[in-house]
mmCIF file of C-alpha atoms in Angstrom:
data_model
loop_
_atom_site.group_PDB
_atom_site.id
_atom_site.type_symbol
_atom_site.label_atom_id
_atom_site.label_comp_id
_atom_site.label_asym_id
_atom_site.label_seq_id
_atom_site.Cartn_x
_atom_site.Cartn_y
_atom_site.Cartn_z
ATOM 1 C CA MET A 221 -29.668 23.905 -17.188
ATOM 2 C CA LYS A 222 -27.068 25.473 -14.878
ATOM 3 C CA ASP A 223 -25.754 23.282 -12.050
ATOM 4 C CA MET A 224 -22.596 22.930 -9.962
ATOM 5 C CA MET A 225 -22.081 19.283 -10.965
ATOM 6 C CA LEU A 226 -22.485 20.105 -14.645
ATOM 7 C CA GLU A 227 -19.938 22.888 -14.213
ATOM 8 C CA LEU A 228 -17.514 20.528 -12.446
ATOM 9 C CA ALA A 229 -17.990 18.085 -15.324
ATOM 10 C CA GLY A 230 -17.186 20.843 -17.815
ATOM 11 C CA ILE A 231 -20.655 20.752 -19.384
ATOM 12 C CA ALA A 232 -21.914 24.097 -20.713
ATOM 13 C CA SER A 233 -25.325 25.113 -19.389
ATOM 14 C CA ASP A 234 -26.619 25.576 -22.955
ATOM 15 C CA SER A 235 -25.338 22.236 -24.293
ATOM 16 C CA PRO A 236 -27.541 19.340 -25.435
ATOM 17 C CA LEU A 237 -26.212 17.236 -22.519
ATOM 18 C CA ALA A 238 -27.260 19.939 -20.023
ATOM 19 C CA ALA A 239 -30.707 19.937 -21.630
ATOM 20 C CA VAL A 240 -30.949 16.168 -21.128
ATOM 21 C CA ALA A 241 -29.769 16.531 -17.526
ATOM 22 C CA GLY A 242 -32.395 19.215 -17.076
ATOM 23 C CA LYS A 243 -35.053 16.538 -17.488
ATOM 24 C CA ARG A 244 -33.848 15.264 -14.110
ATOM 25 C CA ALA A 245 -33.449 18.676 -12.537
ATOM 26 C CA ASP A 246 -35.027 17.345 -9.359
ATOM 27 C CA ILE A 247 -32.086 14.978 -8.821
ATOM 28 C CA PHE A 248 -29.578 17.768 -9.366
ATOM 29 C CA GLU A 249 -31.486 20.054 -6.985
ATOM 30 C CA LEU A 250 -31.590 17.365 -4.275
ATOM 31 C CA THR A 251 -27.888 16.701 -4.797
ATOM 32 C CA HIS A 252 -27.143 20.401 -4.394
ATOM 33 C CA LYS A 253 -29.167 20.539 -1.171
ATOM 34 C CA THR A 254 -27.354 17.470 0.122
ATOM 35 C CA HIS A 255 -24.021 19.083 -0.788
ATOM 36 C CA ASP A 256 -24.843 22.060 1.407
ATOM 37 C CA ALA A 257 -26.207 19.862 4.202
ATOM 38 C CA ALA A 258 -23.086 17.679 4.220
ATOM 39 C CA LEU A 259 -20.533 20.469 3.884
ATOM 40 C CA LYS A 260 -22.169 23.541 5.423
ATOM 41 C CA PRO A 261 -24.893 22.361 7.801
ATOM 42 C CA ALA A 262 -26.579 24.819 10.146
ATOM 43 C CA GLU A 263 -25.650 22.511 13.033
ATOM 44 C CA PRO A 264 -22.192 21.100 12.244
ATOM 45 C CA GLY A 265 -21.821 19.164 15.494
ATOM 46 C CA GLY A 266 -18.229 18.210 16.178
ATOM 47 C CA LEU A 267 -17.211 18.505 12.515
ATOM 48 C CA SER A 268 -16.710 22.165 11.674
ATOM 49 C CA HIS A 269 -17.307 23.481 8.183
ATOM 50 C CA GLY A 270 -13.546 23.826 7.756
ATOM 51 C CA LEU A 271 -12.882 20.236 8.798
ATOM 52 C CA ARG A 272 -15.638 18.985 6.497
ATOM 53 C CA ALA A 273 -14.149 20.918 3.565
ATOM 54 C CA ALA A 274 -10.668 19.594 4.412
ATOM 55 C CA LEU A 275 -11.907 15.994 4.493
ATOM 56 C CA ALA A 276 -13.727 16.584 1.193
ATOM 57 C CA CYS A 277 -10.427 17.844 -0.263
ATOM 58 C CA ARG A 278 -8.805 14.561 0.816
ATOM 59 C CA ILE A 279 -11.519 12.538 -0.895
ATOM 60 C CA ALA A 280 -11.175 14.570 -4.087
ATOM 61 C CA ALA A 281 -7.392 14.142 -3.992
ATOM 62 C CA LEU A 282 -7.715 10.396 -3.360
ATOM 63 C CA ASN A 283 -9.940 10.228 -6.443
ATOM 64 C CA GLY A 284 -7.529 12.357 -8.461
ATOM 65 C CA ASP A 285 -10.260 14.873 -9.251
ATOM 66 C CA GLU A 286 -8.742 18.332 -9.676
ATOM 67 C CA ALA A 287 -12.069 20.091 -10.326
ATOM 68 C CA PHE A 288 -13.521 18.866 -7.042
ATOM 69 C CA LEU A 289 -10.245 19.552 -5.237
ATOM 70 C CA LYS A 290 -10.416 23.164 -6.405
ATOM 71 C CA HIS A 291 -14.097 23.374 -5.411
ATOM 72 C CA PHE A 292 -13.505 22.015 -1.909
ATOM 73 C CA ARG A 293 -10.387 24.175 -1.406
ATOM 74 C CA LYS A 294 -12.601 27.177 -2.085
ATOM 75 C CA LEU A 295 -15.018 25.947 0.608
ATOM 76 C CA LEU A 296 -12.040 25.464 2.938
ATOM 77 C CA GLN A 297 -11.065 29.097 2.429
ATOM 78 C CA GLU A 298 -14.632 30.311 2.867
ATOM 79 C CA ALA A 299 -14.867 28.402 6.148
ATOM 80 C CA LYS A 300 -11.840 30.310 7.422
ATOM 81 C CA ALA A 301 -10.325 27.035 8.568
ATOM 82 C CA GLY A 302 -7.415 27.085 10.957
ATOM 83 C CA ASP A 303 -3.994 25.711 10.082
ATOM 84 C CA ALA A 304 -4.681 22.330 11.715
ATOM 85 C CA GLU A 305 -7.840 21.876 9.642
ATOM 86 C CA LYS A 306 -6.086 23.019 6.470
ATOM 87 C CA ARG A 307 -3.394 20.386 7.023
ATOM 88 C CA VAL A 308 -6.076 17.662 7.045
ATOM 89 C CA ALA A 309 -6.701 18.453 3.371
ATOM 90 C CA GLU A 310 -3.184 17.307 2.482
ATOM 91 C CA LEU A 311 -2.795 13.581 1.806
ATOM 92 C CA SER A 312 0.503 13.568 3.699
ATOM 93 C CA CYS A 313 -1.349 14.525 6.902
ATOM 94 C CA THR A 314 -2.000 11.627 9.243
ATOM 95 C CA GLY A 315 -3.380 13.803 12.035
ATOM 96 C CA SER A 316 -1.846 15.848 14.808
ATOM 97 C CA ASP A 317 -3.833 14.167 17.595
ATOM 98 C CA ALA A 318 -5.789 10.965 18.192
ATOM 99 C CA ARG A 319 -9.107 12.476 17.120
ATOM 100 C CA THR A 320 -7.808 13.953 13.871
ATOM 101 C CA SER A 321 -5.813 10.807 13.109
ATOM 102 C CA ALA A 322 -8.941 8.692 13.505
ATOM 103 C CA LEU A 323 -10.978 11.022 11.280
ATOM 104 C CA VAL A 324 -8.301 11.036 8.568
ATOM 105 C CA ARG A 325 -7.780 7.278 8.734
ATOM 106 C CA HIS A 326 -11.489 6.541 8.522
ATOM 107 C CA THR A 327 -12.095 9.014 5.697
ATOM 108 C CA ASP A 328 -9.264 7.518 3.656
ATOM 109 C CA LEU A 329 -10.444 3.955 4.358
ATOM 110 C CA VAL A 330 -14.071 4.540 3.402
ATOM 111 C CA ALA A 331 -13.207 6.715 0.397
ATOM 112 C CA CYS A 332 -10.736 4.165 -1.023
ATOM 113 C CA GLU A 333 -11.775 0.762 0.276
ATOM 114 C CA PRO A 334 -15.305 0.972 1.682
ATOM 115 C CA LYS A 335 -15.719 -2.817 1.736
ATOM 116 C CA LYS A 336 -12.920 -3.046 4.306
ATOM 117 C CA ALA A 337 -14.660 -0.755 6.809
ATOM 118 C CA SER A 338 -16.059 -2.686 9.755
ATOM 119 C CA GLY A 339 -17.458 -2.295 13.217
ATOM 120 C CA ALA A 340 -13.903 -2.299 14.528
ATOM 121 C CA ASP A 341 -13.285 0.891 12.557
ATOM 122 C CA MET A 342 -16.301 2.495 14.248
ATOM 123 C CA GLU A 343 -14.813 1.482 17.598
ATOM 124 C CA LEU A 344 -11.555 3.215 16.699
ATOM 125 C CA LEU A 345 -13.491 6.425 16.055
ATOM 126 C CA SER A 346 -15.293 6.104 19.394
ATOM 127 C CA LYS A 347 -12.052 5.397 21.257
ATOM 128 C CA ALA A 348 -10.601 8.568 19.717
ATOM 129 C CA GLY A 349 -13.412 10.533 21.359
ATOM 130 C CA ILE A 350 -15.649 10.986 18.325
ATOM 131 C CA SER A 351 -19.306 10.914 19.329
ATOM 132 C CA GLY A 352 -21.888 8.671 17.693
ATOM 133 C CA PRO A 353 -23.637 11.599 15.968
ATOM 134 C CA ASP A 354 -20.290 12.813 14.598
ATOM 135 C CA ILE A 355 -19.500 9.325 13.282
ATOM 136 C CA VAL A 356 -22.797 9.483 11.408
ATOM 137 C CA ARG A 357 -21.956 12.989 10.142
ATOM 138 C CA LEU A 358 -18.555 11.761 8.951
ATOM 139 C CA SER A 359 -20.119 8.766 7.211
ATOM 140 C CA GLU A 360 -22.656 11.005 5.492
ATOM 141 C CA LEU A 361 -19.918 13.362 4.338
ATOM 142 C CA VAL A 362 -17.688 10.619 2.914
ATOM 143 C CA ALA A 363 -20.613 8.860 1.237
ATOM 144 C CA PHE A 364 -21.978 12.042 -0.286
ATOM 145 C CA VAL A 365 -18.668 13.381 -1.604
ATOM 146 C CA SER A 366 -17.848 9.966 -3.085
ATOM 147 C CA TYR A 367 -21.290 9.848 -4.738
ATOM 148 C CA GLN A 368 -20.893 13.359 -6.110
ATOM 149 C CA ILE A 369 -17.464 12.590 -7.582
ATOM 150 C CA ARG A 370 -18.824 9.441 -9.253
ATOM 151 C CA VAL A 371 -21.823 11.246 -10.741
ATOM 152 C CA VAL A 372 -19.558 13.911 -12.213
ATOM 153 C CA ALA A 373 -17.224 11.211 -13.559
ATOM 154 C CA GLY A 374 -20.246 9.678 -15.293
ATOM 155 C CA LEU A 375 -21.252 13.060 -16.718
ATOM 156 C CA ARG A 376 -17.724 13.519 -18.050
ATOM 157 C CA LEU A 377 -17.933 10.120 -19.715
ATOM 158 C CA MET A 378 -21.239 11.113 -21.305
ATOM 159 C CA LYS A 379 -19.594 14.301 -22.523
ATOM 160 C CA GLY A 380 -16.663 12.263 -23.806
ATOM 161 C CA THR A 381 -13.949 14.133 -21.942
ATOM 162 C CA GLN A 382 -12.628 11.554 -19.511
#
């Protein structure tokens, strides 16, 4: 079975582990579709493809996952992100304006300490001018990328390389 997550986990498509994963090919296919929907949706709303890729880079960096960081940096390049969006990918970036600062802060909070996120954090996003639908889009992005990183970490454990 050939799949992006197996590749990111370093699992060869012709390996016994890939064959076992192939028995759940439907889950991998749905995950791939969700990846594209979260990172490259047809209707990105107020979160451009470049910004989504930059935030995904942050999440990968916060998780110390170089394979995902490389993957999301490639998406950032493909999105032809501007300099401001590219800076969001760097952990040292705290945002150049209120909107970007709120997006970065919330992404970091939910990616690292999701239990600490509260309604007050949603209010901060709203006060920074982020619409309700974009708050949902951001939440979907952070949740999905975090899920994807954890699944690949599990695959690496199964492979015995982490």
